[in-house]
Amino acid sequence: MGWSRRLFSLAFIYATTSQVRECKCAPGESCWPSDSDWAAFNATIDGRLLKTKLPASVCYPESADYDAAACESVIESWNIAAFHSSNPVSNFLPSWANNSCNPIYGDGTSTAGDTLAGSRGCTLGKYPPYSVNATTAEHVQAAVRFARDKNLRLNVKNTGHNPKRVFGIPASLSAARLTITSGVIWTHNMKSIQYIDNFEPACTANTTIMYSSPSKSQKAFTVGAGIQDGEIYYAAAKLNLAVVGGGNSDVGLAGWSTGGGHGWLTSEFGMGADSILQAEVVLPSGDIVMAKECQYSDLFWALRGGGGGTFGVITKLTVKAHPMLQTTTWTFSVTKATDDTSAWWMLLARIHAELPALKAGGRQGYYSITGPPASSVLTFGGRFNVYNKPNGTIELLIKHVLSLLDEASDTAAYSSSITWTATWIEFFDAIDVEDYGAAPGGAATTSRLLPAASLTQDLEYLAEVLELVSAEDDPRVVVHMNAAEIWKDSTPYTQTWITTDLMTNVRGAALRSLAPDTGVYYNEADDFEPEWQKSTWGENYQRLKAIKSKYDPSHLQWCRRCVGSESWFELEDGRLCRAFR
């Protein structure tokens, strides 16, 4: 019996290894394009091909790029999101590229605390060896065809704010900037903005409209795939208009919106996906098409929430524009002032129970719960807006919340203020500061969409979940429909996996227990979310997967936990191979 089991195991291993050879071509393999192939390709894209030079390579004495002065500049900028978004391959979380070339100080310690970074040196790791600095749809088209013909793994980057969808593979060509995906196409410099005073979908009279078409002409903007939120916000404001975008001016509009997209105006005008009117897309076949309600309508449907970097490369996006809004803002901060931890969390549960009523009254915004060392004590605070409301509206909305806080003076101290601006852009301009949250080392997140019932039916259980998700002794935890923890590069690998496991299977499980029948927001989903297809897209997943198979049957575009991604898997060396059928 022992012999037969061993023979069976050996046969299974042999069969497995013999089948796993349908992979995307990787550097060093005989299929990898030659220097002359790359040169010929470069000639077709106006010389836009970039050979990767990692920005932190200037910090390593053994590197040919070593420059001590340049290294100081990189170190100063490393935690700024804009630094990474403006580089063709760098990303918001270098841990997704194996931290293979983070900046180091003179003693060899990385900026995120890895004392051995200098001794390991700077290597390409999972960064793409080439990128295409695309500025036209034709550049993207040529890159797509080259990657398809050479069997390369193709990904797209604009800003890199979602590196889980962008990076994680060493063998890529980086070309333009599509949404928030990985490194093959860098679309960051596709910066056109065109205002359309009376947009109409230009459908024929006998066409059946399948989706929410504007009942009358719609003000709109057509933007290049490299446009970031701040750029379209201020361009629209010059015309006294507002466009739905994210909460951070550095985020790319296209990737954000195709992943759903929430922001300061989404409760007023819908999600980012709801704002998409049409998209110019380079399909994996290399064809350039216009997807809208009556043309490539299945692709149009998939792009509105199905995730970026999956169905094709967006080169232009047309989105709705809205009249500028007057804005009233409630800014608040609640600080724990008691040793009675259960009283603190019950107070927060009671405040959360007020959120559905605030939402029904027009309130929208963001809050966070932070603890040491991010703040000296547990603190709950944020900003809530109402738009175009009569005087006294927000005061009436928050009256009960303030009463709760007054009654709980032994439990918490608080501050509260209300401000008004004539335009929404004035509010945003006041809060939009440089984002220093990039490249922290490593991170784990989990999230859940919480309906009203989950916040009002059982306050004792809600208090328990809030305490579990926001444990005070963690390095840093932030709650805003999601929990997040970051760590330094020096954290032992085993500890990071324990933290990741706890994030998914303890904190994430607690959030899922609050709302078992909802799901997650794609752009901020747990990296290890159970049943991720159902949690992210529910009953729509099979339809999305069919559309993926229709437009990208060979899976030219692949990103982790994107539609259809289960059909392929990454080997330990980063190569992408087809899964068993």
XYZ file of C-alpha atoms in Angstrom:
581
model
C 0.000 0.000 0.000
C 2.841 2.387 0.854
C 4.495 1.802 -2.539
C 1.261 2.417 -4.451
C 0.669 5.688 -2.604
C 4.186 6.873 -3.361
C 3.868 5.939 -7.030
C 0.520 7.712 -7.214
C 2.028 10.833 -5.651
C 4.965 10.821 -8.040
C 2.647 10.327 -11.001
C 0.439 13.170 -9.836
C 3.409 15.524 -9.423
C 4.706 14.574 -12.869
C 1.298 15.165 -14.448
C 0.958 18.452 -12.618
C 4.301 19.847 -13.714
C 3.745 18.730 -17.284
C 0.430 20.594 -17.441
C 1.518 23.835 -15.811
C 3.481 25.022 -18.831
C 0.831 27.269 -20.372
C 2.261 30.457 -18.914
C 2.816 34.037 -19.960
C 6.315 34.640 -21.259
C 8.810 35.833 -18.643
C 12.267 37.472 -18.836
C 15.046 34.959 -19.357
C 12.904 32.522 -21.309
C 13.527 31.804 -24.973
C 10.161 33.363 -25.850
C 11.119 36.725 -24.305
C 11.413 39.474 -26.957
C 14.934 40.191 -28.150
C 16.538 43.627 -28.010
C 15.759 44.045 -31.686
C 12.108 43.144 -31.029
C 11.886 45.837 -28.364
C 13.593 48.341 -30.657
C 11.208 47.580 -33.502
C 8.240 47.915 -31.185
C 9.568 51.211 -29.840
C 9.665 52.583 -33.373
C 5.900 51.980 -33.686
C 5.074 54.064 -30.597
C 7.110 57.191 -31.303
C 9.916 56.126 -28.967
C 7.650 55.929 -25.900
C 9.146 52.675 -24.581
C 10.817 53.077 -21.175
C 13.261 50.613 -19.679
C 12.594 50.484 -15.973
C 14.841 52.463 -13.668
C 13.608 52.075 -10.123
C 13.560 55.473 -8.368
C 15.296 54.215 -5.208
C 18.186 52.633 -7.143
C 20.046 55.918 -6.597
C 20.377 54.988 -2.896
C 22.417 51.797 -3.413
C 26.221 52.296 -3.655
C 26.660 49.199 -5.831
C 24.105 50.487 -8.350
C 25.241 52.223 -11.518
C 22.591 54.847 -10.727
C 23.970 55.661 -7.265
C 23.647 59.356 -6.402
C 23.657 60.363 -2.735
C 22.010 63.744 -3.356
C 19.284 62.187 -5.519
C 18.757 59.562 -2.809
C 18.027 62.253 -0.229
C 15.354 63.640 -2.541
C 13.805 60.185 -3.015
C 13.732 59.587 0.749
C 12.012 62.941 1.319
C 9.347 62.085 -1.257
C 8.923 58.351 -0.646
C 5.829 58.646 1.572
C 4.085 61.118 -0.755
C 1.478 59.518 -3.006
C 2.140 61.929 -5.887
C 5.762 60.782 -6.069
C 4.665 57.250 -6.910
C 1.776 58.209 -9.183
C 4.116 60.274 -11.348
C 6.525 57.362 -11.901
C 5.782 54.727 -14.571
C 6.357 51.722 -12.300
C 6.485 52.844 -8.673
C 3.429 52.107 -6.570
C 1.595 53.109 -3.420
C 2.501 49.892 -1.547
C 5.965 48.617 -2.567
C 5.356 45.466 -0.526
C 3.301 44.246 -3.497
C 6.529 44.385 -5.501
C 8.392 42.469 -2.741
C 10.048 45.629 -1.350
C 12.831 44.857 -3.801
C 14.183 48.402 -4.091
C 13.039 50.733 -1.344
C 15.195 53.767 -0.446
C 17.820 53.216 2.250
C 19.764 55.415 4.635
C 23.519 55.396 4.831
C 23.528 52.450 7.265
C 21.527 50.293 4.836
C 18.213 50.548 6.709
C 15.162 51.162 4.542
C 12.823 54.078 5.176
C 10.268 51.585 6.502
C 12.703 50.052 8.981
C 14.241 47.030 7.237
C 17.844 46.874 8.549
C 18.837 44.298 5.911
C 17.576 46.180 2.848
C 21.026 47.532 1.953
C 22.694 44.124 2.162
C 20.095 42.618 -0.202
C 20.607 45.379 -2.730
C 18.240 46.847 -5.293
C 16.668 44.366 -7.715
C 13.828 44.553 -10.229
C 11.760 42.097 -8.172
C 8.158 42.159 -9.353
C 8.388 45.508 -11.108
C 7.904 45.393 -14.895
C 11.137 45.596 -16.908
C 9.533 47.912 -19.486
C 6.738 50.454 -19.599
C 5.089 52.397 -22.389
C 4.531 56.079 -21.706
C 1.356 56.186 -23.764
C -0.166 59.507 -24.727
C -2.521 58.353 -27.509
C -4.922 55.472 -28.059
C -2.657 54.335 -30.880
C 0.268 53.940 -28.441
C -1.938 51.753 -26.264
C -3.145 49.822 -29.296
C 0.406 49.043 -30.405
C 1.381 47.982 -26.878
C -1.632 45.679 -26.590
C -0.868 44.026 -29.922
C 2.806 43.592 -29.067
C 1.983 42.031 -25.697
C -0.624 39.786 -27.305
C 1.693 38.603 -30.088
C 4.585 37.970 -27.667
C 2.388 36.326 -25.001
C 3.378 38.883 -22.371
C 1.483 39.664 -19.215
C -0.052 43.093 -19.718
C -1.111 45.433 -16.947
C -1.999 49.108 -16.794
C -1.025 51.877 -14.357
C -2.064 55.466 -13.934
C -1.324 56.323 -10.320
C -0.722 52.955 -8.624
C -3.091 53.712 -5.750
C -4.352 50.140 -5.959
C -1.131 48.111 -6.375
C -2.941 44.864 -5.589
C -4.608 45.262 -8.984
C -1.493 46.714 -10.603
C 1.588 44.887 -9.437
C 2.705 41.525 -8.209
C 4.344 40.231 -11.378
C 7.892 40.521 -12.648
C 7.254 39.833 -16.319
C 5.343 42.758 -17.737
C 5.455 45.537 -20.264
C 4.162 48.790 -18.789
C 2.485 51.104 -21.247
C 0.080 53.845 -20.277
C -2.317 54.377 -17.479
C -5.588 52.640 -17.444
C -7.117 52.446 -14.098
C -5.438 51.214 -11.079
C -3.794 48.042 -12.353
C -0.276 46.690 -12.886
C 2.757 47.681 -14.806
C 2.654 47.437 -18.532
C 0.801 50.444 -19.917
C 1.378 53.777 -18.190
C -1.484 56.103 -19.091
C -0.607 58.810 -16.589
C 0.247 61.388 -19.252
C -3.046 61.077 -21.136
C -4.204 64.395 -19.697
C -6.859 65.773 -22.051
C -10.011 67.428 -20.663
C -12.883 68.415 -22.973
C -16.087 70.040 -21.727
C -19.365 69.013 -23.431
C -22.271 71.355 -22.744
C -24.967 69.097 -24.199
C -23.834 65.489 -24.223
C -26.102 62.990 -25.912
C -25.246 59.288 -26.325
C -25.669 59.486 -30.128
C -27.741 56.337 -30.309
C -29.951 55.561 -33.275
C -33.690 56.101 -32.963
C -34.494 52.365 -32.918
C -31.900 51.487 -30.287
C -33.115 50.096 -26.973
C -31.468 51.899 -24.052
C -30.526 49.337 -21.398
C -29.234 51.565 -18.636
C -29.931 54.854 -16.882
C -29.804 57.273 -19.798
C -30.128 61.000 -19.068
C -33.698 62.087 -19.868
C -32.323 65.269 -21.380
C -28.991 66.562 -22.565
C -26.317 66.194 -19.929
C -23.344 68.404 -19.158
C -20.242 66.235 -19.263
C -16.474 66.048 -19.528
C -14.444 63.705 -21.701
C -11.101 63.111 -20.035
C -7.952 61.220 -20.878
C -7.181 58.069 -18.913
C -4.421 59.835 -16.980
C -6.643 62.480 -15.399
C -6.620 62.522 -11.604
C -9.418 63.654 -9.349
C -7.889 67.002 -8.427
C -7.349 67.888 -12.080
C -10.969 67.320 -13.080
C -12.300 68.905 -9.864
C -10.583 72.220 -10.505
C -11.213 72.164 -14.268
C -14.931 71.679 -13.618
C -14.969 74.346 -10.903
C -13.798 76.965 -13.408
C -17.149 76.409 -15.139
C -19.017 76.362 -11.807
C -19.534 72.612 -12.155
C -18.739 69.569 -10.047
C -17.683 66.041 -11.052
C -17.988 62.953 -8.874
C -14.563 61.664 -7.833
C -12.711 60.204 -4.876
C -11.615 61.717 -1.597
C -7.990 62.128 -2.661
C -6.927 64.480 -5.467
C -4.094 62.120 -6.506
C -6.383 59.176 -7.351
C -6.974 58.382 -11.031
C -10.559 58.993 -12.130
C -10.796 56.104 -14.613
C -9.585 53.314 -12.346
C -11.490 54.639 -9.360
C -14.803 54.865 -11.204
C -14.585 51.501 -12.957
C -14.130 49.921 -9.526
C -17.331 51.566 -8.253
C -15.928 54.773 -6.817
C -17.048 56.510 -3.619
C -16.192 60.080 -2.690
C -17.485 63.323 -1.223
C -20.300 63.659 -3.779
C -21.375 60.045 -4.343
C -24.347 60.154 -1.969
C -25.558 63.221 -3.875
C -24.985 62.099 -7.479
C -24.277 58.366 -7.347
C -21.121 56.288 -7.439
C -18.300 56.946 -9.848
C -19.527 54.089 -12.026
C -22.937 55.774 -12.264
C -21.291 58.862 -13.752
C -19.739 57.057 -16.722
C -21.518 57.963 -19.966
C -19.140 56.330 -22.431
C -15.570 55.074 -22.697
C -13.006 54.800 -25.458
C -11.400 51.393 -24.977
C -8.559 49.478 -26.595
C -9.746 45.888 -26.538
C -7.336 42.969 -25.968
C -7.763 42.285 -29.692
C -6.166 45.672 -30.391
C -9.364 47.260 -31.718
C -10.270 50.753 -30.527
C -13.985 50.978 -29.721
C -16.438 53.359 -28.058
C -18.476 51.608 -25.357
C -21.796 53.194 -24.413
C -25.428 52.342 -23.807
C -26.226 51.419 -27.381
C -22.808 50.311 -28.649
C -20.769 47.545 -27.039
C -23.435 47.754 -24.353
C -22.237 44.618 -22.556
C -18.728 46.057 -22.288
C -20.197 49.382 -21.144
C -22.104 47.569 -18.402
C -18.998 45.677 -17.288
C -16.827 48.795 -17.151
C -19.250 50.476 -14.770
C -18.166 48.638 -11.622
C -16.548 45.487 -12.999
C -13.075 46.774 -12.177
C -10.343 48.392 -14.213
C -7.568 46.663 -16.104
C -9.787 43.691 -16.923
C -11.892 44.132 -20.050
C -9.629 46.435 -22.046
C -7.572 49.589 -21.654
C -9.585 52.769 -21.228
C -8.019 55.696 -23.055
C -10.839 58.239 -22.646
C -13.801 58.463 -20.319
C -16.892 60.661 -20.558
C -18.474 61.452 -17.183
C -21.407 63.509 -15.958
C -20.970 67.067 -14.709
C -23.298 68.694 -12.195
C -24.052 72.237 -10.978
C -21.719 73.433 -8.244
C -23.033 72.913 -4.720
C -23.182 75.036 -1.608
C -21.630 73.037 1.218
C -22.243 72.940 4.954
C -19.735 70.878 6.929
C -19.922 69.413 10.410
C -16.423 68.695 11.743
C -16.258 66.661 14.942
C -13.791 64.850 17.174
C -14.683 62.547 20.076
C -11.922 61.450 22.463
C -12.042 58.611 24.980
C -11.929 60.069 28.504
C -12.587 57.029 30.657
C -11.044 53.734 31.743
C -14.421 52.098 31.173
C -13.736 50.648 27.728
C -17.186 49.072 27.386
C -18.832 52.462 27.981
C -16.692 54.024 25.233
C -17.618 51.407 22.645
C -21.296 51.520 23.588
C -21.222 55.286 23.072
C -19.738 54.790 19.602
C -22.346 52.136 18.839
C -25.111 54.574 19.806
C -23.582 57.230 17.529
C -23.341 54.719 14.680
C -27.023 53.937 15.188
C -27.727 57.585 14.314
C -25.944 57.360 10.954
C -28.949 56.035 8.944
C -31.065 58.995 10.062
C -28.245 61.406 9.269
C -27.905 59.808 5.829
C -31.649 60.094 5.197
C -31.389 63.793 6.008
C -28.692 64.335 3.365
C -25.544 63.802 5.449
C -22.512 62.312 3.689
C -18.841 62.198 4.490
C -16.062 60.269 6.181
C -15.006 59.413 9.699
C -12.261 57.364 11.310
C -11.463 55.671 14.597
C -7.769 55.877 15.444
C -5.648 54.741 18.343
C -2.014 54.809 19.467
C 0.404 55.593 17.960
C -1.608 57.356 15.258
C -3.276 59.321 18.060
C -2.427 59.463 21.764
C -5.818 58.047 22.782
C -8.748 56.431 21.037
C -10.415 59.082 18.906
C -13.495 59.076 16.689
C -13.820 61.972 14.262
C -14.487 63.177 10.775
C -16.397 65.525 8.490
C -19.998 65.244 7.348
C -21.438 67.465 4.600
C -24.869 68.480 3.435
C -25.328 70.207 0.078
C -27.741 72.938 -1.014
C -29.724 72.641 2.211
C -31.549 75.449 4.074
C -29.898 77.107 7.063
C -30.193 75.018 10.212
C -30.429 71.668 8.389
C -27.241 70.138 9.708
C -27.799 71.590 13.182
C -31.125 69.768 13.342
C -29.611 66.544 11.970
C -26.854 66.341 14.559
C -28.919 67.541 17.534
C -29.504 64.035 18.884
C -25.862 63.028 18.410
C -24.703 66.035 20.397
C -27.219 65.183 23.120
C -25.733 61.687 23.345
C -22.267 63.187 23.694
C -23.383 65.670 26.335
C -24.948 62.871 28.354
C -21.725 60.850 28.075
C -19.363 63.552 29.353
C -17.810 61.057 31.803
C -16.982 58.756 28.894
C -15.773 61.113 26.177
C -14.807 64.673 25.416
C -15.752 66.183 22.088
C -15.401 69.195 19.836
C -17.911 70.226 17.188
C -18.011 72.986 14.593
C -20.096 73.884 11.559
C -18.797 75.798 8.552
C -20.323 76.903 5.277
C -18.789 77.487 1.850
C -20.464 78.925 -1.206
C -18.999 76.163 -3.377
C -18.008 72.542 -2.818
C -14.576 73.161 -4.341
C -13.808 75.670 -1.544
C -14.486 72.917 0.994
C -12.309 70.435 -0.879
C -9.506 72.937 -1.354
C -9.397 73.521 2.406
C -9.057 69.828 3.294
C -6.997 68.592 0.330
C -3.481 68.264 1.695
C -0.449 66.379 0.463
C -0.997 62.649 0.926
C 1.862 61.284 3.032
C 0.326 57.826 3.434
C 2.283 56.049 0.697
C 4.880 53.302 1.073
C 4.400 52.523 4.782
C 5.991 49.068 4.584
C 3.202 46.507 4.530
C -0.532 46.630 5.136
C -3.611 44.477 5.601
C -7.192 45.637 5.214
C -10.699 44.260 5.467
C -14.063 45.862 4.772
C -17.813 45.462 4.576
C -20.758 47.473 3.291
C -22.999 48.024 6.302
C -26.747 48.628 5.808
C -28.915 50.520 8.275
C -30.159 47.404 10.062
C -26.626 46.346 10.989
C -26.166 49.648 12.830
C -29.493 49.820 14.654
C -30.790 46.350 15.562
C -28.331 45.157 18.230
C -26.225 47.910 19.762
C -24.471 45.627 22.250
C -23.217 43.400 19.457
C -22.298 46.416 17.327
C -20.215 47.751 20.231
C -18.410 44.398 20.487
C -17.628 44.408 16.761
C -16.361 47.985 16.822
C -14.057 47.142 19.715
C -12.763 44.003 18.006
C -12.172 45.741 14.681
C -10.546 48.766 16.324
C -8.375 47.057 18.934
C -6.472 49.761 20.830
C -3.168 47.920 21.105
C -2.616 47.622 17.345
C 0.086 49.694 15.580
C -2.585 51.545 13.659
C -6.212 50.773 12.921
C -8.608 52.955 10.970
C -12.298 52.170 10.569
C -14.384 53.620 7.771
C -16.387 50.684 6.471
C -12.993 49.032 6.620
C -10.200 48.254 9.043
C -6.540 48.642 8.167
C -3.220 47.900 9.821
C 0.233 48.832 8.586
C 3.655 47.600 9.634
C 7.313 48.331 9.097
C 9.542 46.379 6.716
C 11.415 45.055 9.736
C 8.355 43.163 10.975
C 9.063 39.395 10.824
C 7.392 37.674 7.900
C 5.597 35.246 10.222
C 4.107 38.148 12.159
C 2.824 39.852 9.030
C 1.002 36.672 8.038
C -0.495 36.365 11.533
C -1.674 39.976 11.284
C -3.095 39.359 7.812
C -4.888 36.229 8.999
C -6.386 38.072 11.977
C -7.475 40.901 9.700
C -9.420 38.563 7.398
C -10.600 35.839 9.733
C -11.221 37.764 12.959
C -11.902 41.424 12.178
C -13.241 40.706 8.721
C -15.389 37.889 10.067
C -16.804 40.268 12.677
C -17.769 42.797 9.992
C -19.249 40.034 7.842
C -21.335 38.869 10.800
C -22.856 42.345 11.043
C -23.987 42.263 7.411
C -23.828 38.691 6.050
C -26.006 39.455 3.037
C -24.154 42.495 1.671
C -20.647 42.558 0.258
C -17.509 44.636 -0.180
C -16.396 47.681 -2.126
C -14.060 46.473 -4.871
C -11.460 49.236 -4.582
C -10.979 48.582 -0.845
C -11.671 44.856 -0.565
C -9.801 42.482 1.722
C -6.926 40.855 -0.189
C -8.040 37.487 1.149
C -11.805 38.014 1.243
C -13.619 34.639 1.423
C -15.784 33.939 -1.609
C -14.512 37.164 -3.143
C -16.485 36.761 -6.372
C -19.785 36.737 -4.468
C -18.732 39.405 -1.954
C -17.600 41.806 -4.660
C -20.126 41.293 -7.453
C -22.798 38.933 -6.147
C -25.152 37.577 -8.810
C -23.478 39.755 -11.456
C -20.225 37.806 -11.369
C -21.061 35.097 -13.897
C -22.248 37.698 -16.399
C -19.054 39.724 -15.877
C -16.964 36.591 -16.327
C -18.733 35.806 -19.603
C -17.996 39.325 -20.863
C -14.356 38.907 -19.832
C -14.169 35.659 -21.833
C -15.790 37.345 -24.830
C -13.406 40.286 -25.051
C -10.261 38.750 -23.554
C -10.369 34.964 -24.124
C -6.595 34.588 -23.710
C -6.530 36.710 -20.542
C -4.059 39.239 -21.865
C -5.030 41.403 -18.894
C -4.894 39.775 -15.477
C -4.932 41.204 -11.991
C -5.351 39.560 -8.630
C -8.976 38.937 -7.675
C -10.259 40.677 -10.778
C -13.035 39.198 -12.904
C -11.898 35.856 -14.332
C -8.599 35.863 -12.455
C -9.250 32.405 -10.971
C -8.561 30.947 -14.425
C -4.852 31.763 -13.929
C -2.435 31.678 -11.002
C 0.967 33.070 -10.086
C 3.923 30.826 -9.424
C 6.337 31.662 -6.614
C 8.704 33.246 -9.137
C 5.907 35.546 -10.313
C 5.116 33.859 -13.611
C 1.448 33.719 -14.581
C 0.113 30.325 -15.670
C -3.275 28.948 -16.604
C -5.038 26.995 -13.862
C -6.093 23.379 -14.332
C -9.343 22.866 -16.127
